[in-house]
């Protein structure tokens, strides 16, 4: 019976995954934290501006952000006073969007001009699309999930996604960087 076989295989896979020792957890640093990574933390004013932009994005598009992190010069420590914020986020649309005839949007892009900093640019990926990007070793999400500057991290999603980002195919990731 196909359904019994499928159930059995699923149970075996769950036991295998449960037996795997998870990688050591990396501490999540908030946007206002500092650390020795070379990343320049966002100031309190910038963090408030970015949070306001993220709330506006959620309201305008009717989505919930599961994760959002900085992926710009601020992460590598080469930002200056007029540097913008480049953010990558993962979102979920409302449940009704999954029941619609049309598929939910895979990607949202928004730019916000703020008083405190030059600009906040957000690229957000729908959860299923983001999962397929991770599965295909897309460097954009790996960079975001490894960022020390995190503006939104809904648990347990965020820690699970970061753990997944620790397990990657280095050759496939290198090839993706070459073609990205």
Tab-separated table of N, CA and C in Angstrom:
chain	number	residue	atom	x	y	z
A	1	UNK	N	0.850	-1.180	0.000
A	1	UNK	CA	0.000	0.000	0.000
A	1	UNK	C	0.896	1.244	0.000
A	2	UNK	N	0.678	2.133	-0.932
A	2	UNK	CA	1.520	3.323	-1.111
A	2	UNK	C	1.447	4.253	0.093
A	3	UNK	N	0.262	4.452	0.638
A	3	UNK	CA	0.135	5.371	1.773
A	3	UNK	C	0.852	4.826	3.007
A	4	UNK	N	0.797	3.519	3.244
A	4	UNK	CA	1.511	2.929	4.378
A	4	UNK	C	3.013	3.039	4.181
A	5	UNK	N	3.473	2.791	2.986
A	5	UNK	CA	4.898	2.913	2.700
A	5	UNK	C	5.358	4.348	2.888
A	6	UNK	N	4.573	5.269	2.410
A	6	UNK	CA	4.907	6.680	2.542
A	6	UNK	C	4.967	7.081	4.014
A	7	UNK	N	4.005	6.635	4.800
A	7	UNK	CA	3.992	6.926	6.239
A	7	UNK	C	5.207	6.324	6.926
A	8	UNK	N	5.542	5.101	6.565
A	8	UNK	CA	6.691	4.444	7.168
A	8	UNK	C	7.983	5.192	6.831
A	9	UNK	N	8.149	5.575	5.559
A	9	UNK	CA	9.343	6.313	5.154
A	9	UNK	C	9.447	7.646	5.886
A	10	UNK	N	8.319	8.319	6.051
A	10	UNK	CA	8.298	9.576	6.771
A	10	UNK	C	8.712	9.373	8.222
A	11	UNK	N	8.231	8.322	8.852
A	11	UNK	CA	8.600	8.055	10.245
A	11	UNK	C	10.092	7.736	10.363
A	12	UNK	N	10.632	6.998	9.401
A	12	UNK	CA	12.064	6.697	9.409
A	12	UNK	C	12.873	7.980	9.272
A	13	UNK	N	12.469	8.841	8.348
A	13	UNK	CA	13.193	10.100	8.136
A	13	UNK	C	13.126	10.987	9.370
A	14	UNK	N	11.981	11.019	10.044
A	14	UNK	CA	11.857	11.814	11.270
A	14	UNK	C	12.796	11.294	12.352
A	15	UNK	N	12.888	9.978	12.482
A	15	UNK	CA	13.798	9.404	13.473
A	15	UNK	C	15.253	9.732	13.119
A	16	UNK	N	15.580	9.679	11.816
A	16	UNK	CA	16.937	10.013	11.402
A	16	UNK	C	17.262	11.468	11.730
A	17	UNK	N	16.328	12.364	11.445
A	17	UNK	CA	16.549	13.784	11.726
A	17	UNK	C	16.652	14.031	13.224
A	18	UNK	N	15.841	13.334	14.024
A	18	UNK	CA	15.885	13.499	15.473
A	18	UNK	C	17.217	13.010	16.033
A	19	UNK	N	17.825	12.016	15.382
A	19	UNK	CA	19.091	11.459	15.858
A	19	UNK	C	20.282	12.351	15.519
A	20	UNK	N	20.111	13.228	14.526
A	20	UNK	CA	21.213	14.111	14.159
A	20	UNK	C	21.480	15.100	15.278
A	21	UNK	N	22.734	15.284	15.578
A	21	UNK	CA	23.071	16.268	16.599
A	21	UNK	C	23.047	17.638	15.941
A	22	UNK	N	22.260	18.564	16.489
A	22	UNK	CA	22.196	19.887	15.864
A	22	UNK	C	23.524	20.610	16.001
A	23	UNK	N	23.842	21.491	15.051
A	23	UNK	CA	25.083	22.241	15.159
A	23	UNK	C	24.989	23.198	16.339
A	24	UNK	N	26.130	23.627	16.886
A	24	UNK	CA	26.071	24.552	18.011
A	24	UNK	C	25.343	25.827	17.589
A	25	UNK	N	24.477	26.296	18.462
A	25	UNK	CA	23.687	27.493	18.139
A	25	UNK	C	24.558	28.733	18.212
A	26	UNK	N	24.397	29.577	17.197
A	26	UNK	CA	25.088	30.861	17.223
A	26	UNK	C	24.162	31.855	17.903
A	27	UNK	N	24.682	32.707	18.771
A	27	UNK	CA	23.791	33.662	19.424
A	27	UNK	C	23.241	34.657	18.412
A	28	UNK	N	21.964	34.992	18.562
A	28	UNK	CA	21.341	35.983	17.688
A	28	UNK	C	21.650	37.344	18.266
A	29	UNK	N	22.274	38.177	17.464
A	29	UNK	CA	22.558	39.530	17.908
A	29	UNK	C	21.523	40.447	17.318
A	30	UNK	N	21.005	41.319	18.140
A	30	UNK	CA	20.017	42.265	17.638
A	30	UNK	C	20.721	43.372	16.885
A	31	UNK	N	19.951	44.213	16.228
A	31	UNK	CA	20.514	45.292	15.433
A	31	UNK	C	21.278	46.277	16.297
A	32	UNK	N	20.974	46.347	17.568
A	32	UNK	CA	21.651	47.324	18.414
A	32	UNK	C	22.825	46.726	19.179
A	33	UNK	N	23.115	45.441	18.959
A	33	UNK	CA	24.223	44.821	19.679
A	33	UNK	C	25.522	45.038	18.933
A	34	UNK	N	26.598	44.824	19.630
A	34	UNK	CA	27.886	44.947	18.972
A	34	UNK	C	28.651	43.667	19.193
A	35	UNK	N	29.656	43.477	18.410
A	35	UNK	CA	30.443	42.259	18.537
A	35	UNK	C	31.725	42.421	17.774
A	36	UNK	N	32.584	41.441	17.829
A	36	UNK	CA	33.875	41.526	17.196
A	36	UNK	C	33.859	41.098	15.750
A	37	UNK	N	32.724	41.074	15.094
A	37	UNK	CA	32.651	40.563	13.731
A	37	UNK	C	33.028	41.591	12.682
A	38	UNK	N	33.270	42.836	13.092
A	38	UNK	CA	33.566	43.869	12.112
A	38	UNK	C	32.305	44.572	11.648
A	39	UNK	N	31.154	44.067	12.030
A	39	UNK	CA	29.907	44.698	11.628
A	39	UNK	C	29.679	45.943	12.454
A	40	UNK	N	29.195	46.964	11.802
A	40	UNK	CA	28.870	48.185	12.512
A	40	UNK	C	27.412	48.111	12.933
A	41	UNK	N	27.136	48.067	14.230
A	41	UNK	CA	25.750	47.959	14.651
A	41	UNK	C	24.980	49.214	14.286
A	42	UNK	N	23.714	49.042	14.037
A	42	UNK	CA	22.871	50.183	13.750
A	42	UNK	C	22.647	50.946	15.040
A	43	UNK	N	22.590	52.265	14.933
A	43	UNK	CA	22.303	53.078	16.099
A	43	UNK	C	20.854	52.908	16.501
A	44	UNK	N	20.534	53.356	17.716
A	44	UNK	CA	19.162	53.232	18.208
A	44	UNK	C	18.184	53.946	17.280
A	45	UNK	N	18.567	55.127	16.788
A	45	UNK	CA	17.686	55.881	15.902
A	45	UNK	C	17.475	55.132	14.589
A	46	UNK	N	18.572	54.604	14.012
A	46	UNK	CA	18.461	53.819	12.776
A	46	UNK	C	17.599	52.579	12.991
A	47	UNK	N	17.787	51.893	14.124
A	47	UNK	CA	17.002	50.689	14.407
A	47	UNK	C	15.518	51.008	14.476
A	48	UNK	N	15.179	52.133	15.084
A	48	UNK	CA	13.773	52.540	15.170
A	48	UNK	C	13.224	52.860	13.787
A	49	UNK	N	14.037	53.524	12.953
A	49	UNK	CA	13.619	53.854	11.583
A	49	UNK	C	13.384	52.575	10.776
A	50	UNK	N	14.302	51.631	10.887
A	50	UNK	CA	14.182	50.365	10.157
A	50	UNK	C	12.950	49.602	10.646
A	51	UNK	N	12.740	49.545	11.954
A	51	UNK	CA	11.569	48.847	12.510
A	51	UNK	C	10.278	49.469	11.986
A	52	UNK	N	10.245	50.769	11.890
A	52	UNK	CA	9.068	51.462	11.365
A	52	UNK	C	8.827	51.084	9.899
A	53	UNK	N	9.887	51.018	9.118
A	53	UNK	CA	9.774	50.625	7.709
A	53	UNK	C	9.275	49.186	7.575
A	54	UNK	N	9.760	48.304	8.436
A	54	UNK	CA	9.336	46.905	8.388
A	54	UNK	C	7.860	46.763	8.749
A	55	UNK	N	7.400	47.521	9.754
A	55	UNK	CA	5.973	47.504	10.101
A	55	UNK	C	5.130	48.016	8.931
A	56	UNK	N	5.619	49.063	8.266
A	56	UNK	CA	4.906	49.615	7.110
A	56	UNK	C	4.821	48.575	5.993
A	57	UNK	N	5.905	47.847	5.735
A	57	UNK	CA	5.911	46.805	4.712
A	57	UNK	C	4.879	45.724	5.049
A	58	UNK	N	4.860	45.290	6.306
A	58	UNK	CA	3.890	44.267	6.726
A	58	UNK	C	2.454	44.754	6.525
A	59	UNK	N	2.187	45.983	6.914
A	59	UNK	CA	0.827	46.523	6.795
A	59	UNK	C	0.406	46.710	5.341
A	60	UNK	N	1.298	47.260	4.524
A	60	UNK	CA	0.962	47.531	3.120
A	60	UNK	C	0.687	46.261	2.330
A	61	UNK	N	1.423	45.201	2.628
A	61	UNK	CA	1.301	43.965	1.856
A	61	UNK	C	0.531	42.868	2.589
A	62	UNK	N	0.134	43.118	3.827
A	62	UNK	CA	-0.634	42.137	4.581
A	62	UNK	C	0.137	40.864	4.855
A	63	UNK	N	1.428	40.984	5.153
A	63	UNK	CA	2.274	39.821	5.406
A	63	UNK	C	2.837	39.896	6.822
A	64	UNK	N	3.429	38.804	7.263
A	64	UNK	CA	4.143	38.772	8.542
A	64	UNK	C	5.590	38.406	8.261
A	65	UNK	N	6.509	39.197	8.771
A	65	UNK	CA	7.929	38.910	8.587
A	65	UNK	C	8.387	37.897	9.629
A	66	UNK	N	9.028	36.842	9.153
A	66	UNK	CA	9.577	35.827	10.049
A	66	UNK	C	11.031	36.132	10.396
A	67	UNK	N	11.713	36.765	9.446
A	67	UNK	CA	13.140	37.022	9.620
A	67	UNK	C	13.532	38.210	8.762
A	68	UNK	N	14.403	39.050	9.278
A	68	UNK	CA	14.918	40.174	8.497
A	68	UNK	C	16.298	40.537	9.015
A	69	UNK	N	17.262	40.655	8.098
A	69	UNK	CA	18.637	40.968	8.492
A	69	UNK	C	19.294	41.890	7.479
A	70	UNK	N	20.305	42.574	7.940
A	70	UNK	CA	21.096	43.498	7.119
A	70	UNK	C	22.086	42.693	6.277
A	71	UNK	N	22.257	43.092	5.015
A	71	UNK	CA	23.220	42.421	4.131
A	71	UNK	C	24.031	43.445	3.337
A	72	UNK	N	24.449	44.499	3.983
A	72	UNK	CA	25.098	45.582	3.245
A	72	UNK	C	26.471	45.895	3.813
A	73	UNK	N	26.940	47.069	3.458
A	73	UNK	CA	28.237	47.526	3.934
A	73	UNK	C	28.280	47.599	5.457
A	74	UNK	N	27.148	47.739	6.086
A	74	UNK	CA	27.113	47.787	7.556
A	74	UNK	C	27.556	46.452	8.157
A	75	UNK	N	27.325	45.366	7.453
A	75	UNK	CA	27.697	44.041	7.956
A	75	UNK	C	29.204	43.833	7.875
A	76	UNK	N	29.816	44.309	6.807
A	76	UNK	CA	31.257	44.072	6.645
A	76	UNK	C	32.110	45.210	7.194
A	77	UNK	N	31.447	46.242	7.761
A	77	UNK	CA	32.179	47.310	8.422
A	77	UNK	C	32.692	48.398	7.507
A	78	UNK	N	32.141	48.526	6.308
A	78	UNK	CA	32.623	49.573	5.387
A	78	UNK	C	31.577	50.661	5.164
A	79	UNK	N	30.627	50.786	6.078
A	79	UNK	CA	29.576	51.792	5.906
A	79	UNK	C	30.096	53.175	6.293
A	80	UNK	N	29.371	54.172	5.847
A	80	UNK	CA	29.679	55.553	6.201
A	80	UNK	C	28.383	56.230	6.617
A	81	UNK	N	28.435	57.503	6.940
A	81	UNK	CA	27.264	58.189	7.497
A	81	UNK	C	26.070	58.216	6.553
A	82	UNK	N	26.283	58.116	5.246
A	82	UNK	CA	25.178	58.155	4.297
A	82	UNK	C	24.822	56.778	3.730
A	83	UNK	N	25.358	55.728	4.310
A	83	UNK	CA	25.064	54.377	3.835
A	83	UNK	C	23.599	54.040	4.067
A	84	UNK	N	23.013	53.381	3.081
A	84	UNK	CA	21.632	52.937	3.245
A	84	UNK	C	21.608	51.588	3.955
A	85	UNK	N	20.413	51.142	4.267
A	85	UNK	CA	20.210	49.821	4.869
A	85	UNK	C	19.697	48.902	3.781
A	86	UNK	N	20.402	47.827	3.507
A	86	UNK	CA	19.954	46.806	2.552
A	86	UNK	C	19.554	45.585	3.369
A	87	UNK	N	18.263	45.246	3.313
A	87	UNK	CA	17.735	44.178	4.142
A	87	UNK	C	17.183	43.046	3.297
A	88	UNK	N	17.357	41.833	3.784
A	88	UNK	CA	16.735	40.653	3.186
A	88	UNK	C	15.814	40.067	4.243
A	89	UNK	N	14.576	39.760	3.834
A	89	UNK	CA	13.580	39.264	4.777
A	89	UNK	C	12.890	38.025	4.223
A	90	UNK	N	12.265	37.290	5.124
A	90	UNK	CA	11.433	36.135	4.770
A	90	UNK	C	10.058	36.401	5.372
A	91	UNK	N	9.012	36.243	4.559
A	91	UNK	CA	7.666	36.557	5.017
A	91	UNK	C	6.692	35.423	4.737
A	92	UNK	N	5.557	35.486	5.425
A	92	UNK	CA	4.426	34.605	5.116
A	92	UNK	C	3.215	35.492	4.853
A	93	UNK	N	2.489	35.183	3.779
A	93	UNK	CA	1.244	35.915	3.529
A	93	UNK	C	0.154	35.375	4.454
A	94	UNK	N	-1.008	36.015	4.469
A	94	UNK	CA	-2.093	35.463	5.285
A	94	UNK	C	-2.502	34.082	4.766
A	95	UNK	N	-3.030	33.217	5.628
A	95	UNK	CA	-3.398	31.855	5.206
A	95	UNK	C	-4.324	31.820	3.995
A	96	UNK	N	-5.202	32.797	3.857
A	96	UNK	CA	-6.127	32.814	2.721
A	96	UNK	C	-5.382	32.889	1.388
A	97	UNK	N	-4.196	33.461	1.382
A	97	UNK	CA	-3.427	33.571	0.141
A	97	UNK	C	-3.038	32.198	-0.403
A	98	UNK	N	-2.863	31.224	0.488
A	98	UNK	CA	-2.505	29.875	0.050
A	98	UNK	C	-3.714	29.118	-0.493
A	99	UNK	N	-4.910	29.613	-0.199
A	99	UNK	CA	-6.127	28.959	-0.662
A	99	UNK	C	-6.681	29.614	-1.915
A	100	UNK	N	-6.030	30.663	-2.369
A	100	UNK	CA	-6.477	31.402	-3.546
A	100	UNK	C	-6.121	30.649	-4.826
A	101	UNK	N	-6.810	30.992	-5.903
A	101	UNK	CA	-6.488	30.413	-7.208
A	101	UNK	C	-5.090	30.853	-7.646
A	102	UNK	N	-4.741	32.092	-7.330
A	102	UNK	CA	-3.412	32.604	-7.674
A	102	UNK	C	-2.439	32.280	-6.550
A	103	UNK	N	-1.240	31.917	-6.932
A	103	UNK	CA	-0.208	31.626	-5.943
A	103	UNK	C	0.203	32.921	-5.245
A	104	UNK	N	0.621	32.839	-3.986
A	104	UNK	CA	1.100	34.040	-3.296
A	104	UNK	C	2.340	34.591	-3.993
A	105	UNK	N	2.550	35.888	-3.857
A	105	UNK	CA	3.749	36.497	-4.430
A	105	UNK	C	4.993	35.861	-3.829
A	106	UNK	N	5.997	35.636	-4.661
A	106	UNK	CA	7.232	35.018	-4.194
A	106	UNK	C	8.206	36.039	-3.619
A	107	UNK	N	8.070	37.289	-4.056
A	107	UNK	CA	9.055	38.290	-3.680
A	107	UNK	C	8.388	39.656	-3.545
A	108	UNK	N	8.802	40.384	-2.528
A	108	UNK	CA	8.385	41.769	-2.345
A	108	UNK	C	9.632	42.629	-2.306
A	109	UNK	N	9.584	43.776	-2.940
A	109	UNK	CA	10.687	44.738	-2.883
A	109	UNK	C	10.109	46.086	-2.503
A	110	UNK	N	10.784	46.772	-1.596
A	110	UNK	CA	10.318	48.091	-1.184
A	110	UNK	C	11.501	48.953	-0.793
A	111	UNK	N	11.376	50.234	-1.073
A	111	UNK	CA	12.382	51.220	-0.665
A	111	UNK	C	11.676	52.283	0.151
A	112	UNK	N	12.295	52.668	1.244
A	112	UNK	CA	11.738	53.674	2.124
A	112	UNK	C	12.759	54.775	2.335
A	113	UNK	N	12.324	56.020	2.196
A	113	UNK	CA	13.162	57.167	2.532
A	113	UNK	C	12.839	57.524	3.974
A	114	UNK	N	13.850	57.714	4.786
A	114	UNK	CA	13.628	58.031	6.190
A	114	UNK	C	14.387	59.284	6.568
A	115	UNK	N	13.990	59.870	7.660
A	115	UNK	CA	14.652	61.084	8.131
A	115	UNK	C	16.015	60.772	8.739
A	116	UNK	N	16.116	59.626	9.414
A	116	UNK	CA	17.336	59.310	10.151
A	116	UNK	C	18.466	58.750	9.315
A	117	UNK	N	18.171	58.072	8.229
A	117	UNK	CA	19.216	57.502	7.378
A	117	UNK	C	18.791	57.685	5.925
A	118	UNK	N	19.694	57.449	5.018
A	118	UNK	CA	19.405	57.764	3.626
A	118	UNK	C	18.268	56.944	3.045
A	119	UNK	N	18.258	55.648	3.261
A	119	UNK	CA	17.206	54.812	2.689
A	119	UNK	C	17.220	53.444	3.356
A	120	UNK	N	16.064	52.789	3.275
A	120	UNK	CA	15.946	51.405	3.725
A	120	UNK	C	15.389	50.633	2.539
A	121	UNK	N	16.182	49.719	1.996
A	121	UNK	CA	15.769	48.887	0.861
A	121	UNK	C	15.560	47.466	1.367
A	122	UNK	N	14.362	46.938	1.110
A	122	UNK	CA	14.012	45.601	1.601
A	122	UNK	C	13.653	44.707	0.424
A	123	UNK	N	14.241	43.521	0.400
A	123	UNK	CA	13.834	42.471	-0.520
A	123	UNK	C	13.373	41.322	0.369
A	124	UNK	N	12.109	40.929	0.207
A	124	UNK	CA	11.539	39.885	1.057
A	124	UNK	C	11.060	38.724	0.193
A	125	UNK	N	11.321	37.511	0.673
A	125	UNK	CA	10.952	36.299	-0.059
A	125	UNK	C	9.894	35.529	0.725
A	126	UNK	N	8.900	35.019	0.018
A	126	UNK	CA	7.857	34.197	0.615
A	126	UNK	C	8.504	32.916	1.155
A	127	UNK	N	8.001	32.413	2.259
A	127	UNK	CA	8.615	31.301	2.981
A	127	UNK	C	8.917	30.091	2.098
A	128	UNK	N	7.950	29.632	1.307
A	128	UNK	CA	8.202	28.442	0.471
A	128	UNK	C	9.265	28.730	-0.575
A	129	UNK	N	9.213	29.929	-1.144
A	129	UNK	CA	10.221	30.305	-2.143
A	129	UNK	C	11.601	30.406	-1.475
A	130	UNK	N	11.642	30.994	-0.282
A	130	UNK	CA	12.905	31.093	0.451
A	130	UNK	C	13.463	29.708	0.767
A	131	UNK	N	12.584	28.777	1.108
A	131	UNK	CA	13.027	27.407	1.392
A	131	UNK	C	13.646	26.768	0.159
A	132	UNK	N	13.031	26.988	-1.003
A	132	UNK	CA	13.605	26.424	-2.232
A	132	UNK	C	14.917	27.114	-2.577
A	133	UNK	N	15.033	28.404	-2.260
A	133	UNK	CA	16.302	29.101	-2.481
A	133	UNK	C	17.408	28.503	-1.608
A	134	UNK	N	17.081	28.223	-0.351
A	134	UNK	CA	18.062	27.593	0.542
A	134	UNK	C	18.447	26.212	0.041
A	135	UNK	N	17.448	25.461	-0.396
A	135	UNK	CA	17.709	24.104	-0.880
A	135	UNK	C	18.607	24.103	-2.106
A	136	UNK	N	18.540	25.173	-2.902
A	136	UNK	CA	19.387	25.248	-4.100
A	136	UNK	C	20.662	26.055	-3.848
A	137	UNK	N	20.992	26.277	-2.567
A	137	UNK	CA	22.226	26.959	-2.177
A	137	UNK	C	22.323	28.376	-2.727
A	138	UNK	N	21.224	29.115	-2.687
A	138	UNK	CA	21.230	30.502	-3.138
A	138	UNK	C	22.001	31.355	-2.125
A	139	UNK	N	23.023	32.069	-2.564
A	139	UNK	CA	23.869	32.809	-1.627
A	139	UNK	C	23.173	33.972	-0.927
A	140	UNK	N	22.133	34.522	-1.505
A	140	UNK	CA	21.446	35.668	-0.902
A	140	UNK	C	20.915	35.327	0.484
A	141	UNK	N	20.233	34.198	0.598
A	141	UNK	CA	19.679	33.833	1.898
A	141	UNK	C	20.753	33.364	2.870
A	142	UNK	N	21.786	32.710	2.380
A	142	UNK	CA	22.874	32.311	3.275
A	142	UNK	C	23.510	33.546	3.904
A	143	UNK	N	23.714	34.583	3.103
A	143	UNK	CA	24.295	35.823	3.615
A	143	UNK	C	23.391	36.434	4.680
A	144	UNK	N	22.093	36.486	4.424
A	144	UNK	CA	21.164	37.077	5.388
A	144	UNK	C	21.104	36.270	6.689
A	145	UNK	N	21.028	34.949	6.569
A	145	UNK	CA	20.905	34.115	7.765
A	145	UNK	C	22.174	34.113	8.617
A	146	UNK	N	23.283	34.481	8.028
A	146	UNK	CA	24.538	34.531	8.772
A	146	UNK	C	24.888	35.954	9.213
A	147	UNK	N	24.024	36.919	8.909
A	147	UNK	CA	24.277	38.312	9.263
A	147	UNK	C	24.251	38.519	10.776
A	148	UNK	N	25.174	39.315	11.294
A	148	UNK	CA	25.145	39.617	12.724
A	148	UNK	C	24.133	40.712	13.074
A	149	UNK	N	23.577	41.394	12.058
A	149	UNK	CA	22.619	42.476	12.315
A	149	UNK	C	21.233	41.983	11.916
A	150	UNK	N	20.447	41.600	12.914
A	150	UNK	CA	19.133	41.013	12.696
A	150	UNK	C	18.070	41.965	13.247
A	151	UNK	N	17.090	42.301	12.419
A	151	UNK	CA	16.015	43.200	12.826
A	151	UNK	C	14.739	42.460	13.229
A	152	UNK	N	14.519	41.282	12.709
A	152	UNK	CA	13.336	40.493	13.061
A	152	UNK	C	13.723	39.020	13.020
A	153	UNK	N	13.352	38.291	14.062
A	153	UNK	CA	13.662	36.861	14.116
A	153	UNK	C	12.579	36.161	14.910
A	154	UNK	N	11.611	35.611	14.214
A	154	UNK	CA	10.509	34.884	14.853
A	154	UNK	C	10.975	33.466	15.144
A	155	UNK	N	10.923	33.096	16.408
A	155	UNK	CA	11.315	31.741	16.795
A	155	UNK	C	10.101	30.825	16.746
A	156	UNK	N	10.246	29.569	16.452
A	156	UNK	CA	11.490	28.836	16.249
A	156	UNK	C	11.998	28.896	14.813
A	157	UNK	N	11.311	29.640	13.945
A	157	UNK	CA	11.719	29.686	12.544
A	157	UNK	C	13.165	30.150	12.384
A	158	UNK	N	13.531	31.249	13.030
A	158	UNK	CA	14.845	31.854	12.818
A	158	UNK	C	15.983	30.900	13.179
A	159	UNK	N	15.892	30.250	14.338
A	159	UNK	CA	16.976	29.341	14.727
A	159	UNK	C	17.011	28.122	13.816
A	160	UNK	N	15.849	27.650	13.389
A	160	UNK	CA	15.808	26.516	12.460
A	160	UNK	C	16.410	26.872	11.112
A	161	UNK	N	16.099	28.059	10.615
A	161	UNK	CA	16.636	28.491	9.322
A	161	UNK	C	18.145	28.686	9.412
A	162	UNK	N	18.626	29.262	10.522
A	162	UNK	CA	20.073	29.442	10.675
A	162	UNK	C	20.770	28.085	10.765
A	163	UNK	N	20.164	27.128	11.462
A	163	UNK	CA	20.748	25.783	11.543
A	163	UNK	C	20.797	25.149	10.162
A	164	UNK	N	19.747	25.355	9.377
A	164	UNK	CA	19.724	24.829	8.008
A	164	UNK	C	20.812	25.480	7.160
A	165	UNK	N	21.026	26.772	7.374
A	165	UNK	CA	22.051	27.488	6.605
A	165	UNK	C	23.462	27.001	6.939
A	166	UNK	N	23.625	26.377	8.103
A	166	UNK	CA	24.931	25.827	8.472
A	166	UNK	C	25.243	24.544	7.708
A	167	UNK	N	24.195	23.905	7.176
A	167	UNK	CA	24.366	22.650	6.433
A	167	UNK	C	24.130	22.933	4.960
A	168	UNK	N	25.194	23.077	4.248
A	168	UNK	CA	25.080	23.424	2.838
A	168	UNK	C	26.090	22.642	2.029
A	169	UNK	N	25.882	22.632	0.749
A	169	UNK	CA	26.788	21.975	-0.176
A	169	UNK	C	27.761	23.052	-0.663
A	170	UNK	N	29.003	23.009	-0.166
A	170	UNK	CA	29.975	24.054	-0.466
A	170	UNK	C	30.221	24.191	-1.966
A	171	UNK	N	30.288	23.089	-2.677
A	171	UNK	CA	30.519	23.141	-4.124
A	171	UNK	C	29.343	23.807	-4.837
A	172	UNK	N	28.124	23.434	-4.441
A	172	UNK	CA	26.933	24.039	-5.057
A	172	UNK	C	26.844	25.523	-4.714
A	173	UNK	N	27.224	25.882	-3.490
A	173	UNK	CA	27.198	27.293	-3.095
A	173	UNK	C	28.227	28.083	-3.900
A	174	UNK	N	29.408	27.527	-4.090
A	174	UNK	CA	30.425	28.205	-4.896
A	174	UNK	C	29.948	28.376	-6.340
A	175	UNK	N	29.337	27.350	-6.900
A	175	UNK	CA	28.820	27.447	-8.255
A	175	UNK	C	27.707	28.491	-8.336
A	176	UNK	N	26.890	28.566	-7.303
A	176	UNK	CA	25.812	29.558	-7.282
A	176	UNK	C	26.384	30.964	-7.227
A	177	UNK	N	27.469	31.164	-6.455
A	177	UNK	CA	28.110	32.472	-6.388
A	177	UNK	C	28.651	32.864	-7.760
A	178	UNK	N	29.185	31.903	-8.483
A	178	UNK	CA	29.726	32.212	-9.810
A	178	UNK	C	28.647	32.653	-10.778
A	179	UNK	N	27.446	32.086	-10.649
A	179	UNK	CA	26.362	32.380	-11.585
A	179	UNK	C	25.359	33.374	-11.029
A	180	UNK	N	25.578	33.880	-9.853
A	180	UNK	CA	24.614	34.767	-9.187
A	180	UNK	C	24.836	36.204	-9.604
